PDB file of C-alpha atoms in Angstrom:
ATOM      1  CA  UNK A 204     -17.396  -0.277  40.615  1.00  0.00           C
ATOM      2  CA  UNK A 205     -15.346   2.586  39.214  1.00  0.00           C
ATOM      3  CA  UNK A 206     -17.267   5.248  37.366  1.00  0.00           C
ATOM      4  CA  UNK A 207     -16.000   7.342  34.483  1.00  0.00           C
ATOM      5  CA  UNK A 208     -16.362  11.069  34.826  1.00  0.00           C
ATOM      6  CA  UNK A 209     -18.659  12.867  32.451  1.00  0.00           C
ATOM      7  CA  UNK A 210     -17.409  15.965  30.654  1.00  0.00           C
ATOM      8  CA  UNK A 211     -19.280  18.169  33.133  1.00  0.00           C
ATOM      9  CA  UNK A 212     -17.494  16.516  36.077  1.00  0.00           C
ATOM     10  CA  UNK A 213     -13.989  17.212  34.778  1.00  0.00           C
ATOM     11  CA  UNK A 214     -11.890  19.891  36.384  1.00  0.00           C
ATOM     12  CA  UNK A 215     -10.741  22.926  34.453  1.00  0.00           C
ATOM     13  CA  UNK A 216      -7.256  21.477  33.902  1.00  0.00           C
ATOM     14  CA  UNK A 217      -8.696  18.161  32.700  1.00  0.00           C
ATOM     15  CA  UNK A 218     -10.932  19.958  30.216  1.00  0.00           C
ATOM     16  CA  UNK A 219      -7.973  21.882  28.843  1.00  0.00           C
ATOM     17  CA  UNK A 220      -5.962  18.661  28.446  1.00  0.00           C
ATOM     18  CA  UNK A 221      -8.867  16.891  26.704  1.00  0.00           C
ATOM     19  CA  UNK A 222      -9.363  19.889  24.415  1.00  0.00           C
ATOM     20  CA  UNK A 223      -5.651  19.940  23.511  1.00  0.00           C
ATOM     21  CA  UNK A 224      -5.696  16.187  22.836  1.00  0.00           C
ATOM     22  CA  UNK A 225      -8.501  16.777  20.327  1.00  0.00           C
ATOM     23  CA  UNK A 226      -7.479  20.102  18.817  1.00  0.00           C
ATOM     24  CA  UNK A 227      -3.737  19.473  18.240  1.00  0.00           C
ATOM     25  CA  UNK A 228      -4.134  16.174  16.297  1.00  0.00           C
ATOM     26  CA  UNK A 229      -7.007  17.727  14.331  1.00  0.00           C
ATOM     27  CA  UNK A 230      -4.879  20.733  13.364  1.00  0.00           C
ATOM     28  CA  UNK A 231      -1.996  18.469  12.319  1.00  0.00           C
ATOM     29  CA  UNK A 232      -4.256  16.237  10.205  1.00  0.00           C
ATOM     30  CA  UNK A 233      -5.903  19.238   8.528  1.00  0.00           C
ATOM     31  CA  UNK A 234      -2.572  20.964   7.964  1.00  0.00           C
ATOM     32  CA  UNK A 235      -0.528  17.986   6.785  1.00  0.00           C
ATOM     33  CA  UNK A 236      -3.206  15.890   5.025  1.00  0.00           C
ATOM     34  CA  UNK A 237      -6.399  17.699   4.104  1.00  0.00           C
ATOM     35  CA  UNK A 238      -5.009  21.082   3.051  1.00  0.00           C
ATOM     36  CA  UNK A 239      -2.335  19.584   0.738  1.00  0.00           C
ATOM     37  CA  UNK A 240      -4.919  17.179  -0.726  1.00  0.00           C
ATOM     38  CA  UNK A 241      -7.443  19.945  -1.377  1.00  0.00           C
ATOM     39  CA  UNK A 242      -4.665  22.172  -2.721  1.00  0.00           C
ATOM     40  CA  UNK A 243      -3.562  19.465  -5.165  1.00  0.00           C
ATOM     41  CA  UNK A 244      -7.116  19.037  -6.430  1.00  0.00           C
ATOM     42  CA  UNK A 245      -7.493  22.788  -6.964  1.00  0.00           C
ATOM     43  CA  UNK A 246      -4.102  23.089  -8.672  1.00  0.00           C
ATOM     44  CA  UNK A 247      -5.041  20.274 -11.047  1.00  0.00           C
ATOM     45  CA  UNK A 248      -7.435  22.697 -12.751  1.00  0.00           C
ATOM     46  CA  UNK A 249      -4.678  25.265 -13.407  1.00  0.00           C
ATOM     47  CA  UNK A 250      -1.510  25.552 -15.485  1.00  0.00           C
ATOM     48  CA  UNK A 251       0.696  26.630 -12.583  1.00  0.00           C
ATOM     49  CA  UNK A 252       4.336  25.658 -13.127  1.00  0.00           C
ATOM     50  CA  UNK A 253       5.607  26.376  -9.619  1.00  0.00           C
ATOM     51  CA  UNK A 254       7.258  29.639 -10.660  1.00  0.00           C
ATOM     52  CA  UNK A 255       5.700  32.875  -9.500  1.00  0.00           C
ATOM     53  CA  UNK A 256       2.668  33.373  -7.282  1.00  0.00           C
ATOM     54  CA  UNK A 257      -0.212  30.913  -7.450  1.00  0.00           C
ATOM     55  CA  UNK A 258      -2.546  33.818  -8.129  1.00  0.00           C
ATOM     56  CA  UNK A 259      -0.997  34.182 -11.599  1.00  0.00           C
ATOM     57  CA  UNK A 260      -1.977  30.614 -12.538  1.00  0.00           C
ATOM     58  CA  UNK A 261      -4.501  30.334 -15.359  1.00  0.00           C
ATOM     59  CA  UNK A 262      -7.672  28.304 -14.805  1.00  0.00           C
ATOM     60  CA  UNK A 263      -7.650  25.370 -17.256  1.00  0.00           C
ATOM     61  CA  UNK A 264     -10.783  23.491 -16.253  1.00  0.00           C
ATOM     62  CA  UNK A 265     -10.622  19.796 -17.199  1.00  0.00           C
ATOM     63  CA  UNK A 266      -7.848  20.262 -19.785  1.00  0.00           C
ATOM     64  CA  UNK A 267      -5.147  18.666 -17.618  1.00  0.00           C
ATOM     65  CA  UNK A 268      -7.302  15.582 -17.068  1.00  0.00           C
ATOM     66  CA  UNK A 269      -8.128  15.387 -20.776  1.00  0.00           C
ATOM     67  CA  UNK A 270      -4.446  15.666 -21.696  1.00  0.00           C
ATOM     68  CA  UNK A 271      -3.491  12.997 -19.153  1.00  0.00           C
ATOM     69  CA  UNK A 272      -5.777  10.358 -20.657  1.00  0.00           C
ATOM     70  CA  UNK A 273      -5.394  11.330 -24.319  1.00  0.00           C
ATOM     71  CA  UNK A 274      -1.972  12.752 -25.194  1.00  0.00           C
ATOM     72  CA  UNK A 275       0.326  11.701 -22.320  1.00  0.00           C
ATOM     73  CA  UNK A 276       2.001   8.469 -23.520  1.00  0.00           C
ATOM     74  CA  UNK A 277       3.266   7.118 -20.151  1.00  0.00           C
ATOM     75  CA  UNK A 278      -0.136   7.313 -18.438  1.00  0.00           C
ATOM     76  CA  UNK A 279      -1.836   4.146 -19.689  1.00  0.00           C
ATOM     77  CA  UNK A 280       1.313   2.006 -19.348  1.00  0.00           C
ATOM     78  CA  UNK A 281       1.557   3.325 -15.767  1.00  0.00           C
ATOM     79  CA  UNK A 282      -2.081   2.385 -15.110  1.00  0.00           C
ATOM     80  CA  UNK A 283      -1.429  -1.088 -16.518  1.00  0.00           C
ATOM     81  CA  UNK A 284       1.686  -1.492 -14.368  1.00  0.00           C
ATOM     82  CA  UNK A 285      -0.203  -0.383 -11.245  1.00  0.00           C
ATOM     83  CA  UNK A 286      -2.929  -2.937 -11.976  1.00  0.00           C
ATOM     84  CA  UNK A 287      -0.302  -5.645 -12.463  1.00  0.00           C
ATOM     85  CA  UNK A 288       1.322  -4.547  -9.199  1.00  0.00           C
ATOM     86  CA  UNK A 289      -2.024  -4.843  -7.422  1.00  0.00           C
ATOM     87  CA  UNK A 290      -2.806  -8.244  -8.940  1.00  0.00           C
ATOM     88  CA  UNK A 291       0.582  -9.717  -8.049  1.00  0.00           C
ATOM     89  CA  UNK A 292       0.655  -8.385  -4.496  1.00  0.00           C
ATOM     90  CA  UNK A 293      -2.908  -9.525  -3.835  1.00  0.00           C
ATOM     91  CA  UNK A 294      -2.811 -12.881  -5.636  1.00  0.00           C
ATOM     92  CA  UNK A 295       0.765 -13.885  -4.793  1.00  0.00           C
ATOM     93  CA  UNK A 296       1.887 -12.126  -1.604  1.00  0.00           C
ATOM     94  CA  UNK A 297      -1.507 -12.433   0.105  1.00  0.00           C
ATOM     95  CA  UNK A 298      -1.929 -16.235  -0.162  1.00  0.00           C
ATOM     96  CA  UNK A 299       1.703 -16.769   0.815  1.00  0.00           C
ATOM     97  CA  UNK A 300       1.368 -14.414   3.786  1.00  0.00           C
ATOM     98  CA  UNK A 301      -1.810 -16.231   4.834  1.00  0.00           C
ATOM     99  CA  UNK A 302      -0.012 -19.574   4.511  1.00  0.00           C
ATOM    100  CA  UNK A 303       2.802 -18.366   6.768  1.00  0.00           C
ATOM    101  CA  UNK A 304       0.273 -17.040   9.289  1.00  0.00           C
ATOM    102  CA  UNK A 305      -1.514 -20.407   9.434  1.00  0.00           C
ATOM    103  CA  UNK A 306       1.778 -22.203  10.036  1.00  0.00           C
ATOM    104  CA  UNK A 307       2.871 -19.774  12.749  1.00  0.00           C
ATOM    105  CA  UNK A 308      -0.557 -19.960  14.392  1.00  0.00           C
ATOM    106  CA  UNK A 309       0.126 -23.611  15.173  1.00  0.00           C
ATOM    107  CA  UNK A 310       2.689 -22.495  17.775  1.00  0.00           C
ATOM    108  CA  UNK A 311       5.418 -24.609  16.235  1.00  0.00           C
ATOM    109  CA  UNK A 312       8.832 -24.707  17.800  1.00  0.00           C
ATOM    110  CA  UNK A 313      10.742 -21.500  17.095  1.00  0.00           C
ATOM    111  CA  UNK A 314       7.636 -19.732  15.765  1.00  0.00           C
ATOM    112  CA  UNK A 315       8.718 -16.447  17.362  1.00  0.00           C
ATOM    113  CA  UNK A 316      12.026 -16.572  15.525  1.00  0.00           C
ATOM    114  CA  UNK A 317      10.321 -17.326  12.213  1.00  0.00           C
ATOM    115  CA  UNK A 318       7.767 -14.589  12.788  1.00  0.00           C
ATOM    116  CA  UNK A 319      10.525 -12.058  13.401  1.00  0.00           C
ATOM    117  CA  UNK A 320      12.483 -13.216  10.349  1.00  0.00           C
ATOM    118  CA  UNK A 321       9.465 -13.006   8.038  1.00  0.00           C
ATOM    119  CA  UNK A 322       8.430  -9.610   9.388  1.00  0.00           C
ATOM    120  CA  UNK A 323      11.920  -8.082   9.296  1.00  0.00           C
ATOM    121  CA  UNK A 324      11.683  -6.877   5.644  1.00  0.00           C
ATOM    122  CA  UNK A 325       8.566  -4.870   6.531  1.00  0.00           C
ATOM    123  CA  UNK A 326      10.572  -2.482   8.725  1.00  0.00           C
ATOM    124  CA  UNK A 327      12.887  -1.725   5.800  1.00  0.00           C
ATOM    125  CA  UNK A 328      12.067   1.093   3.405  1.00  0.00           C
ATOM    126  CA  UNK A 329      11.286   0.189  -0.191  1.00  0.00           C
ATOM    127  CA  UNK A 330      14.341   2.151  -1.290  1.00  0.00           C
ATOM    128  CA  UNK A 331      16.570  -0.014   0.910  1.00  0.00           C
ATOM    129  CA  UNK A 332      14.780  -3.129  -0.378  1.00  0.00           C
ATOM    130  CA  UNK A 333      15.684  -2.046  -3.901  1.00  0.00           C
ATOM    131  CA  UNK A 334      19.364  -1.761  -2.970  1.00  0.00           C
ATOM    132  CA  UNK A 335      19.329  -5.146  -1.210  1.00  0.00           C
ATOM    133  CA  UNK A 336      17.839  -6.885  -4.230  1.00  0.00           C
ATOM    134  CA  UNK A 337      20.369  -5.118  -6.454  1.00  0.00           C
ATOM    135  CA  UNK A 338      22.888  -7.542  -4.939  1.00  0.00           C
ATOM    136  CA  UNK A 339      20.773 -10.367  -6.384  1.00  0.00           C
ATOM    137  CA  UNK A 340      19.800  -8.758  -9.692  1.00  0.00           C
ATOM    138  CA  UNK A 341      23.072  -7.055 -10.666  1.00  0.00           C
ATOM    139  CA  UNK A 342      24.094  -7.977 -14.192  1.00  0.00           C
ATOM    140  CA  UNK A 343      27.813  -8.246 -13.441  1.00  0.00           C
ATOM    141  CA  UNK A 344      28.008  -9.225  -9.755  1.00  0.00           C
ATOM    142  CA  UNK A 345      24.472 -10.367  -8.913  1.00  0.00           C
ATOM    143  CA  UNK A 346      23.662 -13.682  -7.274  1.00  0.00           C
ATOM    144  CA  UNK A 347      21.290 -14.898 -10.016  1.00  0.00           C
ATOM    145  CA  UNK A 348      23.666 -14.271 -12.902  1.00  0.00           C
ATOM    146  CA  UNK A 349      26.538 -15.626 -10.837  1.00  0.00           C
ATOM    147  CA  UNK A 350      24.724 -18.938 -10.308  1.00  0.00           C
ATOM    148  CA  UNK A 351      23.219 -19.257 -13.781  1.00  0.00           C
ATOM    149  CA  UNK A 352      26.009 -17.728 -15.848  1.00  0.00           C
ATOM    150  CA  UNK A 353      23.540 -15.418 -17.637  1.00  0.00           C
ATOM    151  CA  UNK A 354      24.069 -11.717 -18.366  1.00  0.00           C
ATOM    152  CA  UNK A 355      20.506 -10.480 -17.977  1.00  0.00           C
ATOM    153  CA  UNK A 356      20.119  -6.942 -16.664  1.00  0.00           C
ATOM    154  CA  UNK A 357      17.190  -7.680 -14.342  1.00  0.00           C
ATOM    155  CA  UNK A 358      16.675  -4.050 -13.346  1.00  0.00           C
ATOM    156  CA  UNK A 359      17.519  -2.524 -16.728  1.00  0.00           C
ATOM    157  CA  UNK A 360      15.796  -4.747 -19.289  1.00  0.00           C
ATOM    158  CA  UNK A 361      12.120  -3.688 -19.706  1.00  0.00           C
ATOM    159  CA  UNK A 362      11.182  -7.330 -20.301  1.00  0.00           C
ATOM    160  CA  UNK A 363      12.222  -8.238 -16.772  1.00  0.00           C
ATOM    161  CA  UNK A 364      12.482  -5.140 -14.588  1.00  0.00           C
ATOM    162  CA  UNK A 365       8.774  -4.892 -13.632  1.00  0.00           C
ATOM    163  CA  UNK A 366       8.659  -8.524 -12.510  1.00  0.00           C
ATOM    164  CA  UNK A 367      11.997  -8.184 -10.729  1.00  0.00           C
ATOM    165  CA  UNK A 368      10.694  -5.167  -8.824  1.00  0.00           C
ATOM    166  CA  UNK A 369       7.478  -7.025  -7.999  1.00  0.00           C
ATOM    167  CA  UNK A 370       9.381  -9.944  -6.489  1.00  0.00           C
ATOM    168  CA  UNK A 371      11.310  -7.522  -4.280  1.00  0.00           C
ATOM    169  CA  UNK A 372       8.081  -5.749  -3.287  1.00  0.00           C
ATOM    170  CA  UNK A 373       6.308  -9.028  -2.496  1.00  0.00           C
ATOM    171  CA  UNK A 374       9.270 -10.098  -0.352  1.00  0.00           C
ATOM    172  CA  UNK A 375       8.595  -7.051   1.816  1.00  0.00           C
ATOM    173  CA  UNK A 376       4.784  -7.098   1.568  1.00  0.00           C
ATOM    174  CA  UNK A 377       4.355 -10.754   2.562  1.00  0.00           C
ATOM    175  CA  UNK A 378       5.501 -10.156   6.137  1.00  0.00           C
ATOM    176  CA  UNK A 379       2.908  -7.444   6.651  1.00  0.00           C
ATOM    177  CA  UNK A 380       0.114  -9.643   5.285  1.00  0.00           C
ATOM    178  CA  UNK A 381       1.333 -12.479   7.505  1.00  0.00           C
ATOM    179  CA  UNK A 382       1.074 -10.261  10.583  1.00  0.00           C
ATOM    180  CA  UNK A 383      -2.461  -9.118   9.711  1.00  0.00           C
ATOM    181  CA  UNK A 384      -3.718 -12.671   9.224  1.00  0.00           C
ATOM    182  CA  UNK A 385      -1.856 -13.911  12.285  1.00  0.00           C
ATOM    183  CA  UNK A 386      -3.618 -11.280  14.388  1.00  0.00           C
ATOM    184  CA  UNK A 387      -6.923 -12.349  12.857  1.00  0.00           C
ATOM    185  CA  UNK A 388      -6.278 -16.028  13.535  1.00  0.00           C
ATOM    186  CA  UNK A 389      -5.481 -15.297  17.174  1.00  0.00           C
ATOM    187  CA  UNK A 390      -8.908 -13.709  17.478  1.00  0.00           C
ATOM    188  CA  UNK A 391     -10.855 -16.691  16.138  1.00  0.00           C
ATOM    189  CA  UNK A 392     -12.962 -18.367  18.835  1.00  0.00           C
ATOM    190  CA  UNK A 393     -11.334 -21.666  19.796  1.00  0.00           C
ATOM    191  CA  UNK A 394     -14.760 -23.246  20.328  1.00  0.00           C
ATOM    192  CA  UNK A 395     -15.487 -22.955  16.601  1.00  0.00           C
ATOM    193  CA  UNK A 396     -12.517 -25.131  15.739  1.00  0.00           C
ATOM    194  CA  UNK A 397     -13.320 -27.583  18.509  1.00  0.00           C
ATOM    195  CA  UNK A 398     -16.919 -27.895  17.293  1.00  0.00           C
ATOM    196  CA  UNK A 399     -15.728 -28.539  13.750  1.00  0.00           C
ATOM    197  CA  UNK A 400     -13.267 -31.146  15.019  1.00  0.00           C
ATOM    198  CA  UNK A 401     -16.049 -32.897  16.948  1.00  0.00           C
ATOM    199  CA  UNK A 402     -18.183 -32.949  13.791  1.00  0.00           C
ATOM    200  CA  UNK A 403     -15.372 -34.775  11.999  1.00  0.00           C
ATOM    201  CA  UNK A 404     -14.200 -31.910   9.794  1.00  0.00           C
ATOM    202  CA  UNK A 405     -10.636 -32.119   8.533  1.00  0.00           C
ATOM    203  CA  UNK A 406      -8.149 -29.355   9.185  1.00  0.00           C
ATOM    204  CA  UNK A 407      -8.528 -28.100   5.613  1.00  0.00           C
ATOM    205  CA  UNK A 408     -12.331 -28.078   5.852  1.00  0.00           C
ATOM    206  CA  UNK A 409     -12.191 -26.310   9.199  1.00  0.00           C
ATOM    207  CA  UNK A 410     -10.041 -23.533   7.795  1.00  0.00           C
ATOM    208  CA  UNK A 411     -11.969 -22.859   4.579  1.00  0.00           C
ATOM    209  CA  UNK A 412     -15.488 -23.356   5.976  1.00  0.00           C
ATOM    210  CA  UNK A 413     -15.109 -22.041   9.531  1.00  0.00           C
ATOM    211  CA  UNK A 414     -11.968 -19.950  10.005  1.00  0.00           C
ATOM    212  CA  UNK A 415     -11.690 -18.206   6.635  1.00  0.00           C
ATOM    213  CA  UNK A 416     -15.244 -16.738   6.713  1.00  0.00           C
ATOM    214  CA  UNK A 417     -14.517 -15.345  10.180  1.00  0.00           C
ATOM    215  CA  UNK A 418     -11.496 -13.561   8.687  1.00  0.00           C
ATOM    216  CA  UNK A 419     -13.695 -11.540   6.286  1.00  0.00           C
ATOM    217  CA  UNK A 420     -12.789  -8.174   7.933  1.00  0.00           C
ATOM    218  CA  UNK A 421      -9.087  -9.035   7.620  1.00  0.00           C
ATOM    219  CA  UNK A 422      -9.594  -9.867   3.949  1.00  0.00           C
ATOM    220  CA  UNK A 423     -11.079  -6.414   3.354  1.00  0.00           C
ATOM    221  CA  UNK A 424      -8.190  -4.770   5.187  1.00  0.00           C
ATOM    222  CA  UNK A 425      -5.684  -6.761   3.122  1.00  0.00           C
ATOM    223  CA  UNK A 426      -7.423  -5.723  -0.107  1.00  0.00           C
ATOM    224  CA  UNK A 427      -7.371  -2.044   0.855  1.00  0.00           C
ATOM    225  CA  UNK A 428      -3.732  -2.271   1.963  1.00  0.00           C
ATOM    226  CA  UNK A 429      -2.791  -3.995  -1.305  1.00  0.00           C
ATOM    227  CA  UNK A 430      -4.512  -1.283  -3.354  1.00  0.00           C
ATOM    228  CA  UNK A 431      -2.781   1.491  -1.429  1.00  0.00           C
ATOM    229  CA  UNK A 432       0.589  -0.283  -1.664  1.00  0.00           C
ATOM    230  CA  UNK A 433       0.169  -0.694  -5.422  1.00  0.00           C
ATOM    231  CA  UNK A 434      -0.559   3.033  -5.801  1.00  0.00           C
ATOM    232  CA  UNK A 435       2.258   4.232  -3.551  1.00  0.00           C
ATOM    233  CA  UNK A 436       4.857   1.846  -4.988  1.00  0.00           C
ATOM    234  CA  UNK A 437       7.272   4.701  -5.573  1.00  0.00           C
ATOM    235  CA  UNK A 438      10.488   4.278  -3.603  1.00  0.00           C
ATOM    236  CA  UNK A 439      11.514   0.934  -5.054  1.00  0.00           C
ATOM    237  CA  UNK A 440      10.891   1.941  -8.656  1.00  0.00           C
ATOM    238  CA  UNK A 441      12.477   5.352  -8.236  1.00  0.00           C
ATOM    239  CA  UNK A 442      15.800   3.969  -6.983  1.00  0.00           C
ATOM    240  CA  UNK A 443      15.869   1.502  -9.890  1.00  0.00           C
ATOM    241  CA  UNK A 444      15.450   3.874 -12.841  1.00  0.00           C
ATOM    242  CA  UNK A 445      13.169   6.749 -11.761  1.00  0.00           C
ATOM    243  CA  UNK A 446      10.113   5.030 -13.199  1.00  0.00           C
ATOM    244  CA  UNK A 447      11.177   4.801 -16.820  1.00  0.00           C
ATOM    245  CA  UNK A 448      11.937   2.120 -19.401  1.00  0.00           C
ATOM    246  CA  UNK A 449       9.153  -0.317 -18.504  1.00  0.00           C
ATOM    247  CA  UNK A 450       8.687   0.727 -14.862  1.00  0.00           C
ATOM    248  CA  UNK A 451       6.224   3.573 -15.298  1.00  0.00           C
ATOM    249  CA  UNK A 452       3.875   3.981 -12.335  1.00  0.00           C
ATOM    250  CA  UNK A 453       1.385   6.751 -11.577  1.00  0.00           C
ATOM    251  CA  UNK A 454       3.342   7.817  -8.490  1.00  0.00           C
ATOM    252  CA  UNK A 455       6.555   8.249 -10.477  1.00  0.00           C
ATOM    253  CA  UNK A 456       4.733  10.244 -13.161  1.00  0.00           C
ATOM    254  CA  UNK A 457       3.454  12.600 -10.460  1.00  0.00           C
ATOM    255  CA  UNK A 458       6.993  13.152  -9.190  1.00  0.00           C
ATOM    256  CA  UNK A 459       8.447  13.591 -12.672  1.00  0.00           C
ATOM    257  CA  UNK A 460       5.946  16.334 -13.474  1.00  0.00           C
ATOM    258  CA  UNK A 461       5.993  18.144 -10.136  1.00  0.00           C
ATOM    259  CA  UNK A 462       9.676  18.067  -9.150  1.00  0.00           C
ATOM    260  CA  UNK A 463      11.230  17.125 -12.489  1.00  0.00           C
ATOM    261  CA  UNK A 464      12.635  19.399 -15.154  1.00  0.00           C
ATOM    262  CA  UNK A 465       9.174  20.033 -16.629  1.00  0.00           C
ATOM    263  CA  UNK A 466       7.817  21.455 -13.336  1.00  0.00           C
ATOM    264  CA  UNK A 467       4.193  21.142 -14.444  1.00  0.00           C
ATOM    265  CA  UNK A 468       2.506  21.450 -11.066  1.00  0.00           C
ATOM    266  CA  UNK A 469      -1.026  21.539 -12.453  1.00  0.00           C
ATOM    267  CA  UNK A 470      -0.512  18.538 -14.706  1.00  0.00           C
ATOM    268  CA  UNK A 471       1.177  16.550 -11.952  1.00  0.00           C
ATOM    269  CA  UNK A 472      -1.622  17.465  -9.543  1.00  0.00           C
ATOM    270  CA  UNK A 473      -4.132  15.998 -12.007  1.00  0.00           C
ATOM    271  CA  UNK A 474      -2.205  12.718 -11.913  1.00  0.00           C
ATOM    272  CA  UNK A 475      -2.136  12.862  -8.112  1.00  0.00           C
ATOM    273  CA  UNK A 476      -5.898  13.440  -8.080  1.00  0.00           C
ATOM    274  CA  UNK A 477      -6.362  10.273 -10.118  1.00  0.00           C
ATOM    275  CA  UNK A 478      -4.461   8.383  -7.404  1.00  0.00           C
ATOM    276  CA  UNK A 479      -6.567  10.042  -4.707  1.00  0.00           C
ATOM    277  CA  UNK A 480      -9.838   9.083  -6.401  1.00  0.00           C
ATOM    278  CA  UNK A 481      -8.802   5.454  -6.968  1.00  0.00           C
ATOM    279  CA  UNK A 482      -7.634   4.943  -3.393  1.00  0.00           C
ATOM    280  CA  UNK A 483     -10.691   6.751  -1.998  1.00  0.00           C
ATOM    281  CA  UNK A 484     -13.046   4.298  -3.698  1.00  0.00           C
ATOM    282  CA  UNK A 485     -11.534   1.323  -1.872  1.00  0.00           C
ATOM    283  CA  UNK A 486     -11.255   3.210   1.415  1.00  0.00           C
ATOM    284  CA  UNK A 487     -14.957   4.160   1.266  1.00  0.00           C
ATOM    285  CA  UNK A 488     -15.869   0.532   0.547  1.00  0.00           C
ATOM    286  CA  UNK A 489     -13.803  -0.568   3.544  1.00  0.00           C
ATOM    287  CA  UNK A 490     -15.366   2.025   5.848  1.00  0.00           C
ATOM    288  CA  UNK A 491     -18.879   1.073   4.771  1.00  0.00           C
ATOM    289  CA  UNK A 492     -18.211  -2.595   5.515  1.00  0.00           C
ATOM    290  CA  UNK A 493     -16.677  -1.808   8.905  1.00  0.00           C
ATOM    291  CA  UNK A 494     -19.518   0.495   9.941  1.00  0.00           C
ATOM    292  CA  UNK A 495     -22.089  -2.030   8.735  1.00  0.00           C
ATOM    293  CA  UNK A 496     -20.501  -4.732  10.905  1.00  0.00           C
ATOM    294  CA  UNK A 497     -20.441  -2.433  13.936  1.00  0.00           C
ATOM    295  CA  UNK A 498     -24.194  -1.890  13.601  1.00  0.00           C
TER     296      UNK A 498
END
């Protein structure tokens, strides 16, 4: 039987390689993720506008956060839109993605082709998805108005643009959910289904009483992914109208304040910190569940 070498049994070259494999990714993560995140949190307590040295920034305490929730009109509509985005992606795209995964798990004829077709939108950027659906939503040359004879501006009218963007986002998101559930279904013990079949359970009963509970870890992953997707839904909205006129999202407000004409780095960092805190809550919940299962 082959034995793995302990750290004390490695040669000098092997130790250097192992050290580099640990140190280099750690440096990159700290440099590209943790330092910018910590910097954004610290800047959120200042009035820095991006002009001049950071040392000249004035410490504002919690004023930016207070202004965000009290006197910044787009904030609460953006929060509402993010919650709607989360609800639609989780309650619409998730069940449909699960349904597709169950069908493909049956190894039907041509399942590989269908799987590829359903997953194809996932490899596209949200910005490109927005342009593709512009061919459907265009007021003058779009497919919908061409078939129905209407003149609705699906991307421009605030009564419709959020729901139009959500349909485009769900079209892309469903394939990813399908792949997650399909991977989970492939890992379900076949003996569980056979035992349920022997006991006379129907296919529906087998899925909801046997298979679905086994997929609990996948459900948590899907929830966390849906939350993160709802918070980072930036590209699609930005190419439509830069997050205005009924399409306000927290991510677009961050961009408008940091790189827009206002250039309010501190204020925009406070908005970004809100996003960080919200996403961190769900990530911590996910990690606690995963670690609890591993024990």
